[in-house]
Amino acid sequence: MTEKADPSRPQRADAQRNYERILSVAKAVVGEQGTQASLRDIARRADVGMGTLYRHFPTREALLQELLRQGFDRLAAKAASLESSDEPDQALAEWLQDLMRGMAAYRGLPGSMMTTLLDEGTPLYASCATMRVAAGRLLKRAQGHGHIRPDVDGTDLFALVNAVGWIADQAPALAARQEHLFTLIMDGLSLRHPASSDAAEQAG
Amino acid sequence: MTEKADPSRPQRADAQRNYERILSVAKAVVGEQGTQASLRDIARRADVGMGTLYRHFPTREALLQELLRQGFDRLAAKAASLESSDEPDQALAEWLQDLMRGMAAYRGLPGSMMTTLLDEGTPLYASCATMRVAAGRLLKRAQGHGHIRPDVDGTDLFALVNAVGWIADQAPALAARQEHLFTLIMDGLSLRHPASSDAAEQAG
DNA sequence: ACCTGAACACCGTTCAAGT
DNA sequence: ACCTGAACACCGTTCAAGT
């Protein structure tokens, strides 16, 4: 059998180079400006015409998806490995915290995630789906053990984590509260510790 | 004593008219396009030059603030009146729900609120402050009665409510979940009902 | 005191022309 | 098969010139 070429990558050598250059420049520019970074700027700094950028990445999301692919894969793998944990609620909490930190990779990322969360057909949705399915199993398991409210589904959790990431995203002064807000929400969804012990201690 | 002129409104008759026209057109356009509505479009539809719009409203926020003033005042008044309720936790929940619904008035509003939440000096911040102070009293009261976790402050609550509003704002399909997510969070912050009864019933 | 609208520096997206 | 960059239709913001 002959090697099947990866359909996502271009064939010609110059196209190959451009594809990779755009991607690496995009990583830098999105790192600086966030997910709403100027595409023109990316093309400029990659020494590439606008048409070339559009040829390789027909939408901003297609570009973003490539930037995030690795993170998604890592999180999916982590979810799978956490499924064998003997503390399902802690496993879930740990994974969600990891997700939240991943959302801080680029400014505007929670927003980009949410706008495409339920919009099938978009590359970001497809790429994100595997990870979300894996996370869903983690949730079901914790619920099966009676650790988490049963009236919560994977989309709820995903939305809430994104929301907390979004808060941090908006004002730098709020970023410090991110972990705290995460704790508040996770405590609230838990059926194990009706109210966190430190909260009870502080009461007076 | 002579009447003191309202310093926020222009003196000359034509300026008066323009000011009001811009405001009423802005209400419509922001209603259609959200808080990121095109200022050019507003000026166009108000039959006014760009400079006129900028003269009356030096920033997008100044314009927005005028659009939201009434809502802020109403919420502040409601918070004040709820302070005499004999069910402080319900009073707080009701007020927050009202706030959340107010956030749905314009697309992008939660985002506009959050970016200026801690940025003093911006007109939106100043206009919002009174309301937030009133809400803070509502929270302290509920905490004083031991109904709400003591390790939550007004900014946390405000951020969380905005976050839920933001979720609904992103994808229409998520808007239906808004009330549900609100309940999840409020239940979680409550010390009265360690876990909501319906959640316990559904468990199996 | 206030208004106008052109000017400037940016966007995203498309597409004819090239190699 | 791929690349270029001008063209188009938009922005927000400023400011000289008018009344």
CSV table of C-alpha atoms (C1' of nucleotides) in Angstrom, one decimal:
chain,number,residue,atom,x,y,z
A,1,MET,CA,0.0,0.0,0.0
A,2,THR,CA,1.1,3.5,-0.7
A,3,GLU,CA,1.1,6.0,2.1
A,4,LYS,CA,-2.1,8.0,2.3
A,5,ALA,CA,-1.3,11.7,2.5
A,6,ASP,CA,-2.8,13.6,5.4
A,7,PRO,CA,-5.7,15.4,3.8
A,8,SER,CA,-5.4,18.3,6.3
A,9,ARG,CA,-1.9,19.2,5.1
A,10,PRO,CA,-1.0,20.6,1.8
A,11,GLN,CA,1.1,18.6,-0.7
A,12,ARG,CA,3.4,21.0,-2.4
A,13,ALA,CA,6.6,21.8,-0.5
A,14,ASP,CA,6.1,25.6,-0.6
A,15,ALA,CA,2.5,25.1,0.6
A,16,GLN,CA,3.8,22.9,3.4
A,17,ARG,CA,6.2,25.5,4.6
A,18,ASN,CA,3.5,28.3,4.4
A,19,TYR,CA,1.1,26.1,6.4
A,20,GLU,CA,3.6,25.6,9.2
A,21,ARG,CA,4.8,29.2,9.2
A,22,ILE,CA,1.2,30.5,9.5
A,23,LEU,CA,0.5,28.1,12.3
A,24,SER,CA,3.6,29.0,14.3
A,25,VAL,CA,3.1,32.7,13.8
A,26,ALA,CA,-0.6,32.4,14.7
A,27,LYS,CA,0.4,30.7,18.0
A,28,ALA,CA,2.5,33.8,18.8
A,29,VAL,CA,0.0,36.4,17.7
A,30,VAL,CA,-3.0,34.7,19.3
A,31,GLY,CA,-0.8,34.5,22.5
A,32,GLU,CA,-0.4,38.2,22.4
A,33,GLN,CA,-3.8,39.4,21.1
A,34,GLY,CA,-6.1,36.6,22.1
A,35,THR,CA,-8.5,34.5,19.9
A,36,GLN,CA,-9.7,37.7,18.2
A,37,ALA,CA,-6.2,38.4,16.9
A,38,SER,CA,-6.0,40.2,13.6
A,39,LEU,CA,-5.7,37.7,10.8
A,40,ARG,CA,-4.1,40.4,8.7
A,41,ASP,CA,-1.4,40.7,11.3
A,42,ILE,CA,-0.8,36.9,11.2
A,43,ALA,CA,-0.5,36.9,7.5
A,44,ARG,CA,1.8,39.9,7.6
A,45,ARG,CA,4.1,38.4,10.2
A,46,ALA,CA,4.1,35.1,8.4
A,47,ASP,CA,5.2,36.8,5.2
A,48,VAL,CA,2.2,35.4,3.4
A,49,GLY,CA,-0.5,36.9,1.3
A,50,MET,CA,-4.0,37.0,2.8
A,51,GLY,CA,-5.2,34.5,0.2
A,52,THR,CA,-2.7,32.0,1.4
A,53,LEU,CA,-3.9,32.3,4.9
A,54,TYR,CA,-7.5,31.8,3.8
A,55,ARG,CA,-6.5,28.9,1.6
A,56,HIS,CA,-5.0,27.0,4.5
A,57,PHE,CA,-7.5,28.1,7.1
A,58,PRO,CA,-10.8,29.1,5.6
A,59,THR,CA,-12.1,30.4,8.9
A,60,ARG,CA,-10.6,31.8,12.1
A,61,GLU,CA,-12.0,28.8,13.9
A,62,ALA,CA,-10.2,26.4,11.6
A,63,LEU,CA,-6.9,28.1,12.6
A,64,LEU,CA,-7.9,28.1,16.3
A,65,GLN,CA,-8.8,24.5,16.2
A,66,GLU,CA,-5.3,23.6,15.0
A,67,LEU,CA,-3.9,25.6,17.8
A,68,LEU,CA,-6.0,23.8,20.4
A,69,ARG,CA,-5.8,20.3,19.1
A,70,GLN,CA,-3.0,19.2,21.3
A,71,GLY,CA,-4.7,20.6,24.4
A,72,PHE,CA,-7.9,18.8,23.6
A,73,ASP,CA,-6.2,15.5,23.0
A,74,ARG,CA,-4.3,15.8,26.3
A,75,LEU,CA,-7.5,16.5,28.2
A,76,ALA,CA,-9.3,13.7,26.6
A,77,ALA,CA,-6.5,11.3,27.5
A,78,LYS,CA,-6.5,12.6,31.1
A,79,ALA,CA,-10.2,12.0,31.4
A,80,ALA,CA,-9.8,8.5,30.2
A,81,SER,CA,-7.0,7.8,32.7
A,82,LEU,CA,-9.0,9.3,35.5
A,83,GLU,CA,-11.9,7.0,34.9
A,84,SER,CA,-10.1,4.3,36.9
A,85,SER,CA,-9.7,6.5,39.9
A,86,ASP,CA,-11.3,5.2,43.1
A,87,GLU,CA,-12.4,8.7,44.1
A,88,PRO,CA,-14.8,9.6,41.2
A,89,ASP,CA,-15.7,13.0,42.6
A,90,GLN,CA,-12.1,14.1,43.1
A,91,ALA,CA,-11.2,12.8,39.7
A,92,LEU,CA,-14.0,14.9,38.1
A,93,ALA,CA,-13.0,18.0,40.1
A,94,GLU,CA,-9.3,17.6,39.1
A,95,TRP,CA,-10.2,17.2,35.5
A,96,LEU,CA,-12.5,20.2,35.5
A,97,GLN,CA,-9.8,22.3,37.1
A,98,ASP,CA,-7.4,21.2,34.4
A,99,LEU,CA,-9.9,22.2,31.8
A,100,MET,CA,-10.3,25.6,33.4
A,101,ARG,CA,-6.6,26.2,33.4
A,102,GLY,CA,-6.5,25.2,29.8
A,103,MET,CA,-9.1,27.8,29.0
A,104,ALA,CA,-6.6,30.4,30.3
A,105,ALA,CA,-4.2,29.6,27.5
A,106,TYR,CA,-5.4,32.4,25.3
A,107,ARG,CA,-7.5,35.5,26.0
A,108,GLY,CA,-11.0,35.1,24.6
A,109,LEU,CA,-10.8,31.3,24.5
A,110,PRO,CA,-13.8,30.7,26.8
A,111,GLY,CA,-15.8,32.9,24.4
A,112,SER,CA,-14.6,31.1,21.3
A,113,MET,CA,-15.5,27.8,23.0
A,114,MET,CA,-18.9,28.8,24.0
A,115,THR,CA,-20.0,30.3,20.7
A,116,THR,CA,-19.3,27.0,19.0
A,117,LEU,CA,-20.3,24.7,21.9
A,118,LEU,CA,-23.6,23.6,20.3
A,119,ASP,CA,-22.8,24.6,16.8
A,120,GLU,CA,-22.1,21.2,15.1
A,121,GLY,CA,-20.2,21.3,11.9
A,122,THR,CA,-17.8,23.9,13.0
A,123,PRO,CA,-14.2,22.5,13.2
A,124,LEU,CA,-13.9,23.6,16.8
A,125,TYR,CA,-17.0,21.6,17.8
A,126,ALA,CA,-15.8,18.5,16.1
A,127,SER,CA,-12.4,18.7,17.7
A,128,CYS,CA,-13.8,19.4,21.1
A,129,ALA,CA,-16.4,16.6,21.0
A,130,THR,CA,-14.1,13.7,21.8
A,131,MET,CA,-12.8,15.4,24.9
A,132,ARG,CA,-16.3,16.3,26.1
A,133,VAL,CA,-17.5,12.7,25.7
A,134,ALA,CA,-14.6,11.5,27.8
A,135,ALA,CA,-15.5,14.1,30.4
A,136,GLY,CA,-19.1,13.1,30.3
A,137,ARG,CA,-18.1,9.6,31.4
A,138,LEU,CA,-16.2,11.0,34.3
A,139,LEU,CA,-19.3,12.9,35.4
A,140,LYS,CA,-21.7,9.9,35.1
A,141,ARG,CA,-19.4,7.9,37.2
A,142,ALA,CA,-19.3,10.5,40.0
A,143,GLN,CA,-23.0,10.8,39.8
A,144,GLY,CA,-23.4,7.0,39.9
A,145,HIS,CA,-21.5,7.0,43.2
A,146,GLY,CA,-23.9,9.7,44.5
A,147,HIS,CA,-21.3,12.3,44.8
A,148,ILE,CA,-22.7,14.9,42.4
A,149,ARG,CA,-26.2,16.2,41.8
A,150,PRO,CA,-27.9,14.1,39.3
A,151,ASP,CA,-29.6,17.0,37.6
A,152,VAL,CA,-26.4,18.2,36.1
A,153,ASP,CA,-25.2,17.2,32.6
A,154,GLY,CA,-21.9,17.5,30.8
A,155,THR,CA,-23.0,20.6,29.0
A,156,ASP,CA,-23.9,22.3,32.3
A,157,LEU,CA,-20.4,21.6,33.6
A,158,PHE,CA,-18.7,22.6,30.5
A,159,ALA,CA,-20.6,25.9,30.4
A,160,LEU,CA,-19.9,26.6,34.1
A,161,VAL,CA,-16.2,26.0,33.8
A,162,ASN,CA,-16.1,28.2,30.7
A,163,ALA,CA,-18.0,30.8,32.5
A,164,VAL,CA,-15.5,30.9,35.4
A,165,GLY,CA,-12.7,31.1,32.8
A,166,TRP,CA,-14.5,33.9,31.1
A,167,ILE,CA,-14.8,35.9,34.4
A,168,ALA,CA,-11.0,35.7,34.8
A,169,ASP,CA,-10.7,36.6,31.2
A,170,GLN,CA,-12.5,39.9,31.5
A,171,ALA,CA,-10.7,41.8,34.2
A,172,PRO,CA,-7.2,40.9,35.4
A,173,ALA,CA,-8.3,41.8,38.9
A,174,LEU,CA,-10.8,39.0,38.8
A,175,ALA,CA,-8.3,36.4,37.7
A,176,ALA,CA,-7.2,35.9,41.3
A,177,ARG,CA,-10.7,34.8,42.2
A,178,GLN,CA,-10.9,32.1,39.6
A,179,GLU,CA,-10.0,29.2,41.8
A,180,HIS,CA,-12.2,30.4,44.5
A,181,LEU,CA,-15.2,30.7,42.2
A,182,PHE,CA,-14.4,27.2,40.9
A,183,THR,CA,-14.5,25.9,44.5
A,184,LEU,CA,-17.8,27.6,45.2
A,185,ILE,CA,-19.4,26.0,42.2
A,186,MET,CA,-17.9,22.5,42.7
A,187,ASP,CA,-18.8,22.5,46.4
A,188,GLY,CA,-22.3,23.4,45.4
A,189,LEU,CA,-22.7,20.6,42.9
A,190,SER,CA,-21.3,18.0,45.4
A,191,LEU,CA,-23.7,15.8,47.4
A,192,ARG,CA,-20.9,14.6,49.7
A,193,HIS,CA,-20.0,17.7,51.6
A,194,PRO,CA,-23.3,19.5,51.9
A,195,ALA,CA,-21.4,22.6,52.8
A,196,SER,CA,-17.6,22.9,52.8
A,197,SER,CA,-16.2,22.6,56.3
A,198,ASP,CA,-14.1,25.8,56.1
A,199,ALA,CA,-17.3,27.7,55.2
A,200,ALA,CA,-19.0,26.3,58.3
A,201,GLU,CA,-16.0,27.3,60.4
A,202,GLN,CA,-16.0,30.8,59.2
A,203,ALA,CA,-19.7,31.2,60.0
A,204,GLY,CA,-20.5,33.2,63.1
B,1,MET,CA,-32.2,80.5,43.7
B,2,THR,CA,-31.9,79.9,40.0
B,3,GLU,CA,-32.4,76.4,38.6
B,4,LYS,CA,-29.1,74.6,38.2
B,5,ALA,CA,-28.9,73.1,34.8
B,6,ASP,CA,-28.2,69.4,34.6
B,7,PRO,CA,-24.6,69.3,33.7
B,8,SER,CA,-25.0,66.0,31.8
B,9,ARG,CA,-27.4,67.5,29.3
B,10,PRO,CA,-26.5,70.1,26.7
B,11,GLN,CA,-27.8,73.6,26.8
B,12,ARG,CA,-28.6,74.7,23.3
B,13,ALA,CA,-31.9,73.6,21.9
B,14,ASP,CA,-30.5,71.9,18.8
B,15,ALA,CA,-28.0,70.1,21.0
B,16,GLN,CA,-30.8,68.9,23.3
B,17,ARG,CA,-32.6,67.5,20.3
B,18,ASN,CA,-29.6,65.7,19.0
B,19,TYR,CA,-28.8,64.3,22.4
B,20,GLU,CA,-32.2,62.8,22.8
B,21,ARG,CA,-32.3,61.5,19.2
B,22,ILE,CA,-29.0,59.7,19.6
B,23,LEU,CA,-30.2,58.1,22.8
B,24,SER,CA,-33.4,56.9,21.4
B,25,VAL,CA,-31.8,55.6,18.2
B,26,ALA,CA,-29.0,54.0,20.2
B,27,LYS,CA,-31.6,52.1,22.2
B,28,ALA,CA,-33.0,50.6,19.1
B,29,VAL,CA,-29.7,49.8,17.4
B,30,VAL,CA,-28.2,48.3,20.6
B,31,GLY,CA,-31.3,46.3,20.9
B,32,GLU,CA,-30.7,44.9,17.4
B,33,GLN,CA,-26.9,44.5,17.4
B,34,GLY,CA,-26.0,44.3,21.1
B,35,THR,CA,-23.6,46.4,23.1
B,36,GLN,CA,-21.0,46.2,20.3
B,37,ALA,CA,-23.3,47.9,17.9
B,38,SER,CA,-21.8,50.1,15.3
B,39,LEU,CA,-21.5,53.7,16.5
B,40,ARG,CA,-21.4,54.8,12.9
B,41,ASP,CA,-24.7,53.2,12.3
B,42,ILE,CA,-26.2,54.9,15.3
B,43,ALA,CA,-25.0,58.3,14.1
B,44,ARG,CA,-26.3,57.6,10.6
B,45,ARG,CA,-29.7,56.5,11.7
B,46,ALA,CA,-29.9,59.5,14.1
B,47,ASP,CA,-29.1,61.8,11.2
B,48,VAL,CA,-26.1,63.2,13.0
B,49,GLY,CA,-22.4,63.6,12.2
B,50,MET,CA,-19.9,61.4,13.9
B,51,GLY,CA,-18.5,64.3,15.8
B,52,THR,CA,-21.9,65.1,17.3
B,53,LEU,CA,-22.2,61.6,18.7
B,54,TYR,CA,-18.7,61.8,20.2
B,55,ARG,CA,-19.4,65.2,21.7
B,56,HIS,CA,-22.4,63.9,23.6
B,57,PHE,CA,-21.0,60.5,24.4
B,58,PRO,CA,-17.3,60.5,24.4
B,59,THR,CA,-17.1,56.7,24.8
B,60,ARG,CA,-19.3,53.8,24.0
B,61,GLU,CA,-19.6,53.2,27.7
B,62,ALA,CA,-21.0,56.7,28.3
B,63,LEU,CA,-23.7,55.9,25.8
B,64,LEU,CA,-24.4,52.5,27.3
B,65,GLN,CA,-24.5,53.9,30.8
B,66,GLU,CA,-27.3,56.2,29.8
B,67,LEU,CA,-29.2,53.3,28.3
B,68,LEU,CA,-28.8,51.3,31.5
B,69,ARG,CA,-29.3,54.0,34.1
B,70,GLN,CA,-33.0,53.3,34.6
B,71,GLY,CA,-32.5,49.6,35.1
B,72,PHE,CA,-29.7,50.2,37.6
B,73,ASP,CA,-31.9,52.6,39.6
B,74,ARG,CA,-34.8,50.1,39.6
B,75,LEU,CA,-32.6,47.3,40.8
B,76,ALA,CA,-31.1,49.5,43.5
B,77,ALA,CA,-34.6,50.4,44.7
B,78,LYS,CA,-35.7,46.8,44.7
B,79,ALA,CA,-32.7,45.8,46.8
B,80,ALA,CA,-33.5,48.5,49.3
B,81,SER,CA,-37.1,47.4,49.6
B,82,LEU,CA,-36.1,43.7,49.9
B,83,GLU,CA,-34.0,44.5,52.9
B,84,SER,CA,-37.0,44.4,55.1
B,85,SER,CA,-38.0,40.9,54.0
B,86,ASP,CA,-38.2,38.3,56.7
B,87,GLU,CA,-36.7,35.7,54.5
B,88,PRO,CA,-33.2,37.1,53.7
B,89,ASP,CA,-32.1,34.2,51.6
B,90,GLN,CA,-35.1,34.3,49.4
B,91,ALA,CA,-34.9,38.0,49.1
B,92,LEU,CA,-31.3,37.7,47.9
B,93,ALA,CA,-32.2,35.0,45.4
B,94,GLU,CA,-35.0,37.0,44.0
B,95,TRP,CA,-32.9,40.0,43.6
B,96,LEU,CA,-30.1,38.1,41.8
B,97,GLN,CA,-32.6,36.5,39.5
B,98,ASP,CA,-33.9,39.9,38.7
B,99,LEU,CA,-30.4,41.1,38.0
B,100,MET,CA,-29.8,38.1,35.7
B,101,ARG,CA,-32.9,38.9,33.7
B,102,GLY,CA,-31.8,42.5,33.4
B,103,MET,CA,-28.5,41.3,31.9
B,104,ALA,CA,-30.5,39.8,29.1
B,105,ALA,CA,-31.7,43.2,28.0
B,106,TYR,CA,-29.0,43.5,25.4
B,107,ARG,CA,-26.7,41.0,23.8
B,108,GLY,CA,-23.2,41.5,25.1
B,109,LEU,CA,-24.3,43.2,28.2
B,110,PRO,CA,-22.7,40.8,30.6
B,111,GLY,CA,-19.4,41.3,28.8
B,112,SER,CA,-19.7,45.0,29.0
B,113,MET,CA,-20.5,44.8,32.7
B,114,MET,CA,-17.6,42.6,33.5
B,115,THR,CA,-14.9,44.5,31.7
B,116,THR,CA,-15.8,47.6,33.7
B,117,LEU,CA,-16.7,45.8,37.0
B,118,LEU,CA,-13.4,46.8,38.7
B,119,ASP,CA,-12.4,49.6,36.5
B,120,GLU,CA,-13.2,52.7,38.6
B,121,GLY,CA,-13.6,56.0,36.8
B,122,THR,CA,-15.5,54.5,33.9
B,123,PRO,CA,-19.1,55.9,33.8
B,124,LEU,CA,-20.5,52.4,33.8
B,125,TYR,CA,-18.7,51.6,37.0
B,126,ALA,CA,-19.9,54.7,38.8
B,127,SER,CA,-23.5,54.2,37.7
B,128,CYS,CA,-23.5,50.6,38.7
B,129,ALA,CA,-21.9,51.1,42.1
B,130,THR,CA,-25.0,52.3,44.0
B,131,MET,CA,-26.9,49.2,42.9
B,132,ARG,CA,-24.0,46.9,43.9
B,133,VAL,CA,-23.8,48.5,47.4
B,134,ALA,CA,-27.5,47.9,47.9
B,135,ALA,CA,-27.1,44.3,46.8
B,136,GLY,CA,-24.1,43.9,49.1
B,137,ARG,CA,-26.4,44.7,52.1
B,138,LEU,CA,-28.8,42.1,51.0
B,139,LEU,CA,-26.0,39.5,50.9
B,140,LYS,CA,-24.6,40.5,54.3
B,141,ARG,CA,-28.1,40.1,55.8
B,142,ALA,CA,-28.5,36.6,54.4
B,143,GLN,CA,-25.1,35.7,55.6
B,144,GLY,CA,-25.8,37.1,59.0
B,145,HIS,CA,-28.8,34.8,59.3
B,146,GLY,CA,-26.5,31.9,58.3
B,147,HIS,CA,-28.2,31.2,55.1
B,148,ILE,CA,-25.4,31.8,52.7
B,149,ARG,CA,-21.7,30.7,52.8
B,150,PRO,CA,-19.7,33.4,54.5
B,151,ASP,CA,-16.8,33.1,52.1
B,152,VAL,CA,-18.7,34.8,49.3
B,153,ASP,CA,-18.7,38.5,48.7
B,154,GLY,CA,-20.7,40.8,46.5
B,155,THR,CA,-18.2,40.8,43.7
B,156,ASP,CA,-18.3,37.0,43.6
B,157,LEU,CA,-22.1,37.0,43.3
B,158,PHE,CA,-22.1,39.7,40.7
B,159,ALA,CA,-19.5,37.9,38.7
B,160,LEU,CA,-21.3,34.6,38.9
B,161,VAL,CA,-24.6,36.1,37.9
B,162,ASN,CA,-23.0,37.9,35.0
B,163,ALA,CA,-21.3,34.6,34.0
B,164,VAL,CA,-24.6,32.8,33.8
B,165,GLY,CA,-26.0,35.6,31.8
B,166,TRP,CA,-23.0,35.4,29.5
B,167,ILE,CA,-23.6,31.7,28.9
B,168,ALA,CA,-27.1,32.4,27.7
B,169,ASP,CA,-25.6,35.2,25.7
B,170,GLN,CA,-23.3,33.0,23.7
B,171,ALA,CA,-25.5,30.4,22.2
B,172,PRO,CA,-29.3,30.7,21.9
B,173,ALA,CA,-29.5,26.9,22.6
B,174,LEU,CA,-28.0,27.6,26.0
B,175,ALA,CA,-30.4,30.4,27.0
B,176,ALA,CA,-32.9,27.8,28.0
B,177,ARG,CA,-30.5,26.5,30.6
B,178,GLN,CA,-30.0,29.9,32.2
B,179,GLU,CA,-32.5,29.5,35.1
B,180,HIS,CA,-31.3,26.0,35.7
B,181,LEU,CA,-27.7,27.1,36.0
B,182,PHE,CA,-28.8,29.9,38.3
B,183,THR,CA,-30.5,27.4,40.6
B,184,LEU,CA,-27.4,25.2,40.6
B,185,ILE,CA,-25.2,28.0,41.8
B,186,MET,CA,-27.7,29.5,44.3
B,187,ASP,CA,-28.3,26.1,45.8
B,188,GLY,CA,-24.6,25.6,46.1
B,189,LEU,CA,-24.1,28.8,48.0
B,190,SER,CA,-26.9,28.2,50.4
B,191,LEU,CA,-26.2,26.7,53.8
B,192,ARG,CA,-29.9,26.1,54.5
B,193,HIS,CA,-30.7,23.3,52.1
B,194,PRO,CA,-27.4,21.4,52.0
B,195,ALA,CA,-28.6,19.8,48.8
B,196,SER,CA,-31.8,20.6,47.0
B,197,SER,CA,-34.5,18.1,47.8
B,198,ASP,CA,-35.4,17.4,44.1
B,199,ALA,CA,-31.8,16.5,43.5
B,200,ALA,CA,-31.9,14.0,46.3
B,201,GLU,CA,-35.2,12.6,45.0
B,202,GLN,CA,-33.8,12.1,41.5
B,203,ALA,CA,-30.8,10.2,42.9
B,204,GLY,CA,-30.8,6.5,42.5
C,1,DA,C1',-21.5,76.3,21.5
C,2,DC,C1',-22.2,73.1,18.5
C,3,DC,C1',-22.3,70.6,14.1
C,4,DT,C1',-20.4,68.3,9.8
C,5,DG,C1',-18.0,65.0,7.3
C,6,DA,C1',-13.7,64.0,5.3
C,7,DA,C1',-9.3,61.9,6.7
C,8,DC,C1',-6.7,58.3,8.9
C,9,DA,C1',-5.5,53.9,10.3
C,10,DC,C1',-7.3,49.9,10.8
C,11,DC,C1',-10.4,45.4,9.9
C,12,DG,C1',-12.3,40.7,7.3
C,13,DT,C1',-13.2,38.7,2.9
C,14,DT,C1',-12.9,37.9,-1.9
C,15,DC,C1',-10.9,37.3,-6.3
C,16,DA,C1',-8.4,38.3,-10.8
C,17,DA,C1',-3.9,37.8,-12.1
C,18,DG,C1',0.1,35.5,-11.9
C,19,DT,C1',3.8,31.3,-11.4
D,1,DA,C1',-1.7,23.7,-7.2
D,2,DC,C1',-0.7,27.4,-5.1
D,3,DC,C1',0.5,32.4,-4.2
D,4,DT,C1',-0.1,37.5,-4.3
D,5,DG,C1',-2.0,41.7,-3.2
D,6,DA,C1',-5.3,45.0,-4.7
D,7,DA,C1',-10.3,45.9,-4.1
D,8,DC,C1',-14.4,46.3,-1.5
D,9,DA,C1',-17.2,47.3,2.3
D,10,DC,C1',-16.9,48.0,6.5
D,11,DC,C1',-15.0,49.9,11.4
D,12,DG,C1',-13.6,53.6,15.5
D,13,DT,C1',-11.6,58.1,16.3
D,14,DT,C1',-10.0,62.7,15.4
D,15,DC,C1',-10.2,67.3,13.8
D,16,DA,C1',-10.3,71.3,10.5
D,17,DA,C1',-13.8,74.0,8.8
D,18,DG,C1',-18.0,75.8,9.2
D,19,DT,C1',-22.5,78.2,11.5
